[in-house]
Coordinates of C-alpha atoms in Angstrom, one line a residue:
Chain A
X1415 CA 9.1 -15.5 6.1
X1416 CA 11.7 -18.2 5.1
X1417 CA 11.6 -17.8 1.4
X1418 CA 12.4 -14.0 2.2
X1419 CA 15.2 -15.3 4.7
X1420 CA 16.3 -17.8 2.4
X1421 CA 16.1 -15.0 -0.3
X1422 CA 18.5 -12.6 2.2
X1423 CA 21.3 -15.0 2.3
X1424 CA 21.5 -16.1 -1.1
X1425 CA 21.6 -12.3 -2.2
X1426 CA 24.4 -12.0 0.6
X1427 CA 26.1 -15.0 -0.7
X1428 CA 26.1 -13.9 -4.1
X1429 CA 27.2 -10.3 -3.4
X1430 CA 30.3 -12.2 -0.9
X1431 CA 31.3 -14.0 -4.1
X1432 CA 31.7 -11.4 -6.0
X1433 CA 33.1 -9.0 -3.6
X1434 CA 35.9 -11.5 -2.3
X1435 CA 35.7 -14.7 -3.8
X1436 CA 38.9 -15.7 -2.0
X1437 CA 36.8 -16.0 1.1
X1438 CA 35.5 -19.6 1.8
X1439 CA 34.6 -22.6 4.3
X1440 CA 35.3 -26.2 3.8
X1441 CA 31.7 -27.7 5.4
X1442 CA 30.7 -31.0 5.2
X1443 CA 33.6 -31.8 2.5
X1444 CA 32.3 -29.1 0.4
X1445 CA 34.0 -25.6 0.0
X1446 CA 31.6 -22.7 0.0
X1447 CA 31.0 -19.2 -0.1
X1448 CA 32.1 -18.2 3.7
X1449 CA 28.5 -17.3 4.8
X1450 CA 26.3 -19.7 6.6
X1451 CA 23.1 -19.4 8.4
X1452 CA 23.6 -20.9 11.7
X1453 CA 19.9 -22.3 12.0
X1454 CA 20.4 -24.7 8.9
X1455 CA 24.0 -26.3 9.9
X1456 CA 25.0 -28.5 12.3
X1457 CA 25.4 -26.6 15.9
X1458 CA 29.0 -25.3 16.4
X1459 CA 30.7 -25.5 19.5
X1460 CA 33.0 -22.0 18.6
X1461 CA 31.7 -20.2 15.7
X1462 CA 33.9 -20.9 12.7
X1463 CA 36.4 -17.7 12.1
X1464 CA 37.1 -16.1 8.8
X1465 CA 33.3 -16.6 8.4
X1466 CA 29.7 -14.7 8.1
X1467 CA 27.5 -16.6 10.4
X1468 CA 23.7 -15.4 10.2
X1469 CA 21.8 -15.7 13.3
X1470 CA 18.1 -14.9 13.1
X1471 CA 16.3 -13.2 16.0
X1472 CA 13.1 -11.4 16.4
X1473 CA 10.2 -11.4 14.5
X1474 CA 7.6 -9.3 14.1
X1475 CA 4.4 -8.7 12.3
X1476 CA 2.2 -5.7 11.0
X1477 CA -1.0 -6.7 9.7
X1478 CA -2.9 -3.5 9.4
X1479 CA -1.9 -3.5 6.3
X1480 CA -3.0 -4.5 2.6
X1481 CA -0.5 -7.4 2.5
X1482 CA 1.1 -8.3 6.0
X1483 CA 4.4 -7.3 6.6
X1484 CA 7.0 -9.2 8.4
X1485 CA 10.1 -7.9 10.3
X1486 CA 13.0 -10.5 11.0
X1487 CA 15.7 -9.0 13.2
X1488 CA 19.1 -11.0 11.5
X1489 CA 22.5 -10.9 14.0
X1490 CA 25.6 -11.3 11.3
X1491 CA 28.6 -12.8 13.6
X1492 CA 31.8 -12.8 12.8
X1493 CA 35.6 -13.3 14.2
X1494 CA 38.9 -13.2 12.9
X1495 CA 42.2 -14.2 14.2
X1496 CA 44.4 -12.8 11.5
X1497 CA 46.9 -15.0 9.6
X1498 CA 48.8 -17.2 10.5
X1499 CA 51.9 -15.6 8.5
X1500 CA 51.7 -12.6 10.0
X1501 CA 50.8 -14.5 13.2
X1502 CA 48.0 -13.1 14.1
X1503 CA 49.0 -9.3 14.0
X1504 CA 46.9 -8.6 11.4
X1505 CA 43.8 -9.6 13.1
X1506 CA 42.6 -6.0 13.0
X1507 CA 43.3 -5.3 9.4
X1508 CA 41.5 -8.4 9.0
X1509 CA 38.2 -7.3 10.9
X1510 CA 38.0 -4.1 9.0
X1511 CA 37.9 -5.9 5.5
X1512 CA 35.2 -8.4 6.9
X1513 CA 33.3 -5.0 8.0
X1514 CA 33.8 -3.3 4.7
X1515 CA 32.6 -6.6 2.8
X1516 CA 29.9 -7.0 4.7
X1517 CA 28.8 -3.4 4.5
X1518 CA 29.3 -4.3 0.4
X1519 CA 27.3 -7.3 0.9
X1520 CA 24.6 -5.3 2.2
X1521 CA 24.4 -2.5 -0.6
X1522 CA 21.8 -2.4 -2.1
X1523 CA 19.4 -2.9 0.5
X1524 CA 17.1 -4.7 -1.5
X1525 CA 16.7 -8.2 -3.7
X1526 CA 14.2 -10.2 -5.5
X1527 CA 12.4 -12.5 -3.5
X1528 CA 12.4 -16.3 -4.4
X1529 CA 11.5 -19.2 -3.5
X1530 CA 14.0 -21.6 -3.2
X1531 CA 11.2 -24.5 -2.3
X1532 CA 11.1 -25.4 -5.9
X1533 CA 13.6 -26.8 -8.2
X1534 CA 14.6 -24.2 -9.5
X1535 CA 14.0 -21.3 -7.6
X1536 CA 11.0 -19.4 -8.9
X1537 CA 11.3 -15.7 -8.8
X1538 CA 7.8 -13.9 -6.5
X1539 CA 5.7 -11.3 -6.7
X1540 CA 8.0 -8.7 -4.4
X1541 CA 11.5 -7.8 -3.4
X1542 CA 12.5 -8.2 0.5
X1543 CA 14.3 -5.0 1.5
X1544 CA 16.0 -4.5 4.5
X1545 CA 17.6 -1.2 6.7
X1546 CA 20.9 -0.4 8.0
X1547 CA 23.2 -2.3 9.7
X1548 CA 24.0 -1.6 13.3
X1549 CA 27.4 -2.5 14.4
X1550 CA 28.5 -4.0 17.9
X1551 CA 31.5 -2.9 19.0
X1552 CA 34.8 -4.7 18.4
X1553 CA 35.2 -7.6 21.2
X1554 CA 38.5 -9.4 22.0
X1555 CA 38.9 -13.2 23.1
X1556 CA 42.4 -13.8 24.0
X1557 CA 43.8 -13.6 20.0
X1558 CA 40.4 -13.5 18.8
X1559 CA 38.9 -10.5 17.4
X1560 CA 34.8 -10.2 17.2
X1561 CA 32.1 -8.2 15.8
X1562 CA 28.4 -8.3 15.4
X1563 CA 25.7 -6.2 13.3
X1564 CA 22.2 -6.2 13.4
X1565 CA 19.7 -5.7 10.1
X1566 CA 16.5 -5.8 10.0
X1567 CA 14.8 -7.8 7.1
X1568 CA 11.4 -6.5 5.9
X1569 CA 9.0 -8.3 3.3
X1570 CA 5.3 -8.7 2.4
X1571 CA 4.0 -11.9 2.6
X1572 CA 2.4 -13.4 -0.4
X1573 CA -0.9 -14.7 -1.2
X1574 CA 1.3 -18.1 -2.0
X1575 CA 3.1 -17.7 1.0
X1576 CA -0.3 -17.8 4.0
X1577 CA -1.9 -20.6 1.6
X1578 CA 1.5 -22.5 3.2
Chain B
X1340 CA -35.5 -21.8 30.9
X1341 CA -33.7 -18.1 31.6
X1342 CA -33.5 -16.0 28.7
X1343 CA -29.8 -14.9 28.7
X1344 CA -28.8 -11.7 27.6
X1345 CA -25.3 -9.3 27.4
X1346 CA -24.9 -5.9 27.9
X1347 CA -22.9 -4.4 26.0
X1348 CA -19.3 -2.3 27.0
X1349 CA -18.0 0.4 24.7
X1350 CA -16.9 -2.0 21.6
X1351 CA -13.2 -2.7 21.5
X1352 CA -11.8 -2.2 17.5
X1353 CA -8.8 -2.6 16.1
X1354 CA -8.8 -0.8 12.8
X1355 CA -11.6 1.1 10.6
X1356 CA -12.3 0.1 7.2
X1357 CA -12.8 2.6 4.7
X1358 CA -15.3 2.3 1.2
X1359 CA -15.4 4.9 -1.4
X1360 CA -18.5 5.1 -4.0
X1361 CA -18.5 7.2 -6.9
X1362 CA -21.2 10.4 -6.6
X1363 CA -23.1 11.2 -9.9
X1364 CA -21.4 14.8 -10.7
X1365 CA -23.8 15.3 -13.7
X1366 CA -27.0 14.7 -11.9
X1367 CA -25.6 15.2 -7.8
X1368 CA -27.2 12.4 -6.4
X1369 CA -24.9 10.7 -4.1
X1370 CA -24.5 6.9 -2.9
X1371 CA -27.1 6.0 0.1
X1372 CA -25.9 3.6 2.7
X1373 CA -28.5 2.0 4.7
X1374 CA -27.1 0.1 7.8
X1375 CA -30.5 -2.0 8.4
X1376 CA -30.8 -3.6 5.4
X1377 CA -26.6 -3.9 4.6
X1378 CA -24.8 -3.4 7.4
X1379 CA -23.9 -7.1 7.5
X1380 CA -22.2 -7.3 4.7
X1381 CA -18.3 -9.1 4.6
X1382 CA -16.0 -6.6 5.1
X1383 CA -13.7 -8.0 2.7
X1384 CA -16.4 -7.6 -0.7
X1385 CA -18.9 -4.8 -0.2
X1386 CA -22.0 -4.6 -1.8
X1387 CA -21.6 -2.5 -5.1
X1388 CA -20.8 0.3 -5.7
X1389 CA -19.2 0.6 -2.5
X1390 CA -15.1 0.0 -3.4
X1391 CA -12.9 -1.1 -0.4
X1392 CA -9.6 1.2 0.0
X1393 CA -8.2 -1.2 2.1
X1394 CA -6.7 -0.5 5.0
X1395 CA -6.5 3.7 6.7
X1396 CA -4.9 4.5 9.6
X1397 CA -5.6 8.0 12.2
X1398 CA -9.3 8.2 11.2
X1399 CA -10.4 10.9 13.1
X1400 CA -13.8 13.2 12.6
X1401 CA -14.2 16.5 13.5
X1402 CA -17.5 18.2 14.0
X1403 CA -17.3 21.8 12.4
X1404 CA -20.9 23.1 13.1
X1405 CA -21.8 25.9 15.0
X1406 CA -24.5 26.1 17.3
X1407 CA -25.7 29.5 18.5
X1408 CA -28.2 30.2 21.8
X1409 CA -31.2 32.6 21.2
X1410 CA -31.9 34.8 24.4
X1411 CA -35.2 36.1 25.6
X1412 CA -36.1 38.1 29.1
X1413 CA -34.7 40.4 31.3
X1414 CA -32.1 39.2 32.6
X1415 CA -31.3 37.4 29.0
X1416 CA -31.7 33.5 29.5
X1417 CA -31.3 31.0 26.7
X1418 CA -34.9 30.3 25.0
X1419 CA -33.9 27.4 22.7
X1420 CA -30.7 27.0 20.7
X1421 CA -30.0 27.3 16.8
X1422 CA -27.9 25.5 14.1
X1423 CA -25.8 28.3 12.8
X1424 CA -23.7 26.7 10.7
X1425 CA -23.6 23.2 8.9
X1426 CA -20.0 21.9 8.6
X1427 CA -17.9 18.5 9.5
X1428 CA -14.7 17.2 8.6
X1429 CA -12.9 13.9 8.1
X1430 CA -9.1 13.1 7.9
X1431 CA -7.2 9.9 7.8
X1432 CA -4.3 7.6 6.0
X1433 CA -4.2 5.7 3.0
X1434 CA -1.9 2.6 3.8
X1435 CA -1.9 1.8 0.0
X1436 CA -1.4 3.6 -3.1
X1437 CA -3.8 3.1 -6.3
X1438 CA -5.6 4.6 -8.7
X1439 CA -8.2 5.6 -6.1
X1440 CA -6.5 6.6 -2.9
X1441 CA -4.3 9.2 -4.8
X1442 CA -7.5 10.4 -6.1
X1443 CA -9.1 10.6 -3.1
X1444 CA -6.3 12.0 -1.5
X1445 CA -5.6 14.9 -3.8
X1446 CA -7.4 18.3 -3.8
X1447 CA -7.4 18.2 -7.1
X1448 CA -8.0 16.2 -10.6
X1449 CA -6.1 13.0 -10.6
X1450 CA -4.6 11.8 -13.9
X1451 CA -3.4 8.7 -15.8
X1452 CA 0.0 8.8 -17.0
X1453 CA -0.3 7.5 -20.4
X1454 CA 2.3 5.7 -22.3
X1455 CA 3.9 8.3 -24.8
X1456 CA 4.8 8.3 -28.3
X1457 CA 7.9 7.5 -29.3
X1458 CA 9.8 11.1 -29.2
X1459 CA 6.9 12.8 -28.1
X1460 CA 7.8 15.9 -26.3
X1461 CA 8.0 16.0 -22.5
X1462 CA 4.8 16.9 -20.3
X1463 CA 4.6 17.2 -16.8
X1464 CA 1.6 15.2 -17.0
X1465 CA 2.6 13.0 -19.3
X1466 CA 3.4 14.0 -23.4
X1467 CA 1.6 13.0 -26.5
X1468 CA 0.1 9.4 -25.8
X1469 CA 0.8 6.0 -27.8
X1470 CA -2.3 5.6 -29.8
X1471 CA -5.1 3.8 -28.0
X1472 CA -6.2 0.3 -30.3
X1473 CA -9.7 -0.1 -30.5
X1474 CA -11.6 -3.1 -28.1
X1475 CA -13.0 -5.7 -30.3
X1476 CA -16.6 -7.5 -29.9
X1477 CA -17.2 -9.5 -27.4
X1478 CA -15.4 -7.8 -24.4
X1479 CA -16.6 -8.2 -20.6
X1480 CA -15.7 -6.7 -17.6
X1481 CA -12.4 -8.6 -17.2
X1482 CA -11.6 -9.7 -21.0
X1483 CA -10.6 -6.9 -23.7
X1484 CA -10.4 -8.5 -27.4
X1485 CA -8.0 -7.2 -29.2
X1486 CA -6.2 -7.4 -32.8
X1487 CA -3.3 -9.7 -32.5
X1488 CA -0.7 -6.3 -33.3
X1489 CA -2.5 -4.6 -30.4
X1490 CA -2.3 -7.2 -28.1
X1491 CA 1.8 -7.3 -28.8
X1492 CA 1.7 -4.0 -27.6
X1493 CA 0.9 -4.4 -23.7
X1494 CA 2.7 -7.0 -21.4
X1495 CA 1.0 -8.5 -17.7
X1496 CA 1.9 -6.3 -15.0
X1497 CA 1.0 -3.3 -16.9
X1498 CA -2.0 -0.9 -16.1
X1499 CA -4.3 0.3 -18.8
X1500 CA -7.2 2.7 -19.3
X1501 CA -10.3 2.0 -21.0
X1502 CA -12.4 4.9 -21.9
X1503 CA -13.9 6.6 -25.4
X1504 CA -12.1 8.8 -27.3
X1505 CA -12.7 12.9 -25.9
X1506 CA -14.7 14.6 -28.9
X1507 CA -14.9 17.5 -27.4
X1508 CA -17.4 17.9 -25.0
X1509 CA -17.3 19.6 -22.0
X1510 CA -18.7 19.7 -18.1
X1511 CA -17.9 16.2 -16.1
X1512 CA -15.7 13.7 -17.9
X1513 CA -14.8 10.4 -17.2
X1514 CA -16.8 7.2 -17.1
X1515 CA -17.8 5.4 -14.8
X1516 CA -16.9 8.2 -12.4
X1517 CA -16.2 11.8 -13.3
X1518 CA -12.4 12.5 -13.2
X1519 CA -12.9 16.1 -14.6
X1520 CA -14.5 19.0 -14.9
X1521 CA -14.3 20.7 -18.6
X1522 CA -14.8 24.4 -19.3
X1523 CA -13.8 24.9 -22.7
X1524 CA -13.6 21.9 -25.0
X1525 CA -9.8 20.8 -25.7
X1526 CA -8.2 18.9 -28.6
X1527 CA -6.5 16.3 -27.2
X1528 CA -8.0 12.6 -28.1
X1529 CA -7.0 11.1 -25.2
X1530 CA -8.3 12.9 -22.3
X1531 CA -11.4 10.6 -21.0
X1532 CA -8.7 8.2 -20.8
X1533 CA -6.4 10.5 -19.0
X1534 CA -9.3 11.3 -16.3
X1535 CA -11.3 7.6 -16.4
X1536 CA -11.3 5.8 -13.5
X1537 CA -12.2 2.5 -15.5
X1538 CA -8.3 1.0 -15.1
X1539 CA -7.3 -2.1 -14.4
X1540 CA -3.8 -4.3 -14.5
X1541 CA -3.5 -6.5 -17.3
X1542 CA -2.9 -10.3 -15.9
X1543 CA -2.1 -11.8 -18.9
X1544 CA -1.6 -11.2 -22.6
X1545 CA -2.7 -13.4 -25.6
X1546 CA -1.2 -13.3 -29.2
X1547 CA -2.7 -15.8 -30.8
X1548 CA -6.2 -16.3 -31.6
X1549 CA -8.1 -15.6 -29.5
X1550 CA -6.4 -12.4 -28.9
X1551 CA -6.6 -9.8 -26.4
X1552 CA -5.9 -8.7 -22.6
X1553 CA -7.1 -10.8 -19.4
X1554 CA -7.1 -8.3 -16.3
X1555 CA -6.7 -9.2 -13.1
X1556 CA -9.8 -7.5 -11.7
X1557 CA -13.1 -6.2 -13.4
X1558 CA -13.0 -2.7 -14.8
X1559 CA -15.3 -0.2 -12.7
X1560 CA -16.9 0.9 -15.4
X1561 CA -17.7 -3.2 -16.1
X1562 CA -18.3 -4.1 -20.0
X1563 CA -16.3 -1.6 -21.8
X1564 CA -19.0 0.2 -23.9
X1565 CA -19.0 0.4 -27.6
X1566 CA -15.8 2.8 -29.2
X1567 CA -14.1 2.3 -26.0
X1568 CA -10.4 2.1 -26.5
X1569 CA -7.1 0.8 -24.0
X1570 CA -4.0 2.4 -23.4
X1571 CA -1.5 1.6 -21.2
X1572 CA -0.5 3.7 -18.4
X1573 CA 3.1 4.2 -17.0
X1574 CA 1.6 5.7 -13.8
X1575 CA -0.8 8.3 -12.5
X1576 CA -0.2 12.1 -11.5
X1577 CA -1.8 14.7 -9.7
X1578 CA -1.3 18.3 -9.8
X1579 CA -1.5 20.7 -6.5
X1580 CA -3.9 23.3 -7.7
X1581 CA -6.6 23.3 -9.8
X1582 CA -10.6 23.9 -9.4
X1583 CA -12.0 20.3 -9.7
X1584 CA -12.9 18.8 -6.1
X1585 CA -13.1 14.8 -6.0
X1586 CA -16.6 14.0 -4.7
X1587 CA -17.4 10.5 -3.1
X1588 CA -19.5 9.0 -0.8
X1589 CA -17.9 7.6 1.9
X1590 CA -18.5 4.1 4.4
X1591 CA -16.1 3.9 7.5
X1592 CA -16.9 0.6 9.5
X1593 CA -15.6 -0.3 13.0
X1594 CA -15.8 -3.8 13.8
X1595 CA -15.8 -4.6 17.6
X1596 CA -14.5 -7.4 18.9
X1597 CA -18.0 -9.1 19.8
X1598 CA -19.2 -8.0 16.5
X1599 CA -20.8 -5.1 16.6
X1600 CA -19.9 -2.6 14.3
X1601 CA -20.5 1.2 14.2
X1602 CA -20.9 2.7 10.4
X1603 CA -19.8 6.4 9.6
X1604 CA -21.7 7.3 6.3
X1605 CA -21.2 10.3 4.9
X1606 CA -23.4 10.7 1.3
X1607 CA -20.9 13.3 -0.1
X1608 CA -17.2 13.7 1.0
X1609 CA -15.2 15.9 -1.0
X1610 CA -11.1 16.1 -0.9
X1611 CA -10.4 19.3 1.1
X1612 CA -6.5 19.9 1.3
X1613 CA -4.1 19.5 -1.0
X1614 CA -2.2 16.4 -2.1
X1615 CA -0.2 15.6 1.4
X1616 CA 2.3 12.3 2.3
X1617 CA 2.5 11.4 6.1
X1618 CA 5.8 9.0 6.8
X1619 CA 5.7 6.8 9.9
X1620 CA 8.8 4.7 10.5
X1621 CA 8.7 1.3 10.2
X1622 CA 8.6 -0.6 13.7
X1623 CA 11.6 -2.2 14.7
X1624 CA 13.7 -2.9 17.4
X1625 CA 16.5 -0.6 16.1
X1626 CA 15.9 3.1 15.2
X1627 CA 16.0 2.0 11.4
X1628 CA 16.1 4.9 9.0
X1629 CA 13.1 3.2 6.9
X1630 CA 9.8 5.3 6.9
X1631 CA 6.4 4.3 5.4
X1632 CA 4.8 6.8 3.3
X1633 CA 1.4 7.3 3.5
X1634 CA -1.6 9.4 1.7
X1635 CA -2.9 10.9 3.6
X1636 CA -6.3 12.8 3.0
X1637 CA -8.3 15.6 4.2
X1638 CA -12.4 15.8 3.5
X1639 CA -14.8 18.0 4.3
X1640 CA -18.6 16.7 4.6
X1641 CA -21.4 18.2 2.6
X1642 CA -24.9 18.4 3.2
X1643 CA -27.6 16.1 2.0
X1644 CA -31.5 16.3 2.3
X1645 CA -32.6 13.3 4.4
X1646 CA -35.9 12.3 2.1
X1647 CA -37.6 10.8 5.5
X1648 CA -38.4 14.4 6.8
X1649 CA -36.4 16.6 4.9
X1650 CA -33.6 17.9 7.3
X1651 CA -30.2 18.3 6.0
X1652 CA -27.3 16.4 7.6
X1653 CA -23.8 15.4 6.5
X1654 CA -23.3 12.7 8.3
X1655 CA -25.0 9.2 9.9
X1656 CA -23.6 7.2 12.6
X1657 CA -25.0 3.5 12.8
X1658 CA -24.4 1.0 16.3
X1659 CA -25.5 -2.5 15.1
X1660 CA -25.0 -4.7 18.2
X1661 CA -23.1 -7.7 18.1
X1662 CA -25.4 -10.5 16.9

């Protein structure tokens, strides 16, 4: 399942840079795309704002099948306190583009699977596809405004994959 | 010291395996399963000609025979009872599409969808075919020599059918299993290899000397005969409607979990409804908008004469106890 989550975010990263390149994090002196999967940083003590932070959930596994398929449930976070020039009124208007990019990100609901193991990347057999997002509903934190949406990431497993 | 000894509760199963072999159309004589002497076999290579279909979901039987009492006395009482009618049935769900499962799932001829000409006309089962290149000596089951030009012409990944060129003849078609029924004889050149079930996907492709296609898996059909040709397939197709009935013999297997297994064999299965999809959702947490779709087929049994005392039946169940 990694190379198919790993495979998830770079597709979302690569969409997010193309859809709004203006949106970055400085992390760890380097300034990036602003997605991040929380598993592979540092633990936060307040989720970053401004930011896609992908949180993985459930998994799940059908195996009455010719190749065995795996479901991973994927929590997208994200918060917003506006700007700082509009001091913070445009928080909203903020929220809504991060929904409307991330609902960008998304489309299509399918990409290649790689495997980003090797050095460089080698493209696999199949694509990991995934549904429709679900979307929380809007939460306020004093000037902090937050949303999350669920996906659901789908892909076969590879012979290369079970041999580990 | 105490013999020891288990006795056995209904077997617990998780799935049932399904195995297709090909009936000879020309002279009827259908594929005999006998659970003594095989019925051990790994579920994952059976022994030829038996061809796993991978996984199938719903499998469910349905006895269609009639049985009818004959009376005698005053007042009537039952005597003895009488097979009236001879009939069973068989339904379940591909969980994989190939060659073979559409086939078997249709209620009608299934056909290859052969690369066309360049500016052929459109067909709805395909137009007038790139020319098929001739196999060169020294082909096996799993390596086609070819001219280097031919061999420029197909690329890994792709599928390709190898059959002889149709001269006309007519009754079954297709080798090694029939994939058609011919009444009249027609004029198009390509039509074993429209019908064949001897495909295969091509693993990887060589230019240089020597030249030719590596498939991934062996051809049915195994070394390509003499005048055989390849073509390469964009897909396959089947038509709703027709006269030609898929025959097969047919191998259902439910493992239990102590290792018993119970066999379902029925010598001659033939497709019974018409090609049908069943969609399942995919399982998730959220009510996703995904949906698998599967083949999903409907068979009726036919009878065969069992050579040990000459009764006709359609079907044999098998218990091998766990071992």
């Amino acid at each position: 399942m990694q190379d198919a989550k790993d495979s998830f975010y770079m597709a979302l990263r690569t969409r997010l840079v193309a859809i709004n390149p203006a949106r970055t994090i400085l992390l760890r002196s380097a300034l990036r795309p602003g997605i991040l999967v929380e598993e592979a940083e540092a633990p936060f003590a307040q989720l970053p704002t401004d930011v896609f932070v992908l949180r993985w959930l459930g998994l799940g596994v059908d195996q009455d099948l010719p190749s065995s398929m795996v479901a991973a449930e994927c929590e997208v976070l994200y918060s917003t306190l506006g700007t700082q020039s509009f001091g913070g009124l445009d928080r909203g208007r903020a929220l809504s583009e991060m929904d409307e990019e991330l609902v960008g990100m998304l489309t299509p609901f399918w990409t290649p699977k790689f495997n980003y193991a090797t050095q460089p990347a080698t493209q696999m057999l199949t694509k990991v596809f995934w549904d429709e997002p679900v979307f929380g509903p809007l939460t306020a934190l004093r000037d902090r405004l937050s949303r999350t949406a669920r996906v659901v990431v789908y892909s076969y497993e590879e012979g290369s994959e079970l041999a580990g | 010291m105490a013999a020891t000894f288990y006795l056995a509760p209904a077997p617990v199963v998780r799935r049932v395996r399904g195995y297709f072999a090909p009936v000879n159309r020309g002279m009827a004589t259908p594929v005999l399963f006998d659970p003594a002497e095989m019925g051990r076999f790994s579920l994952d290579s059976p022994p030829a000609p038996w061809v796993s279909l991978g996984w199938i979901r719903n499998f469910a039987r349905k006895a269609a025979s009639k049985t009818a009492p004959i009376l005698t006395g005053i007042p009537a009482a039952v005597l003895e009872q009488t097979r009236e009618t001879l009939d069973a049935q068989v339904s379940f769900q591909f969980l994989s599409w190939t060659k073979l499962t559409m086939a078997l799932a249709t209620g009608s001829q299934h056909m290859n969808l052969l690369v066309p000409a360049a500016g052929s006309a459109p067909q709805a089962d395909g137009g007038v075919a790139a020319p098929a290149v001739v196999i060169q000596s020294g082909a096996s089951a799993t390596l086609l020599p070819l001219a280097s030009a031919d061999a420029a012409q197909f690329s890994a990944g792709q599928v390709v059918s190898v059959d002889v060129d149709y001269t006309g003849q007519t009754g079954f078609v297709g080798s090694p299993v029939s994939g058609a029924y011919v009444k009249t004889a027609l004029t198009d050149v390509d039509y074993a290899r429209r019908v064949t079930f001897n495909v295969a996907t091509v693993a990887s492709v060589s230019t240089s000397a020597p030249a030719g296609l590596t498939l991934a898996g062996a051809l049915p059909g195994g070394i390509p005969a003499t005048g055989m040709k390849v073509q390469a397939l964009a897909g396959f197709v089947d038509r709703e409607g027709g006269s030609f009935f898929q025959e097969w013999s047919a191998l259902f297997v439910m493992e239990g979990a102590q290792g018993e297994r119970i066999f379902f064999h029925y010598p001659r299965l033939q497709s019974m409804g018409s090609a049908a999809e069943a969609v399942s959702p995919l399982a998730g947490k959220q009510s996703g908008t995904l949906e698998r779709v599967m083949l999903a087929g409907d068979f009726r049994a036919l009878p065969v004469t069992d050579p040990l005392d000459g009764e006709r039946v359609v079907c044999y169940r098998s218990y091998l106890p766990a071992s």
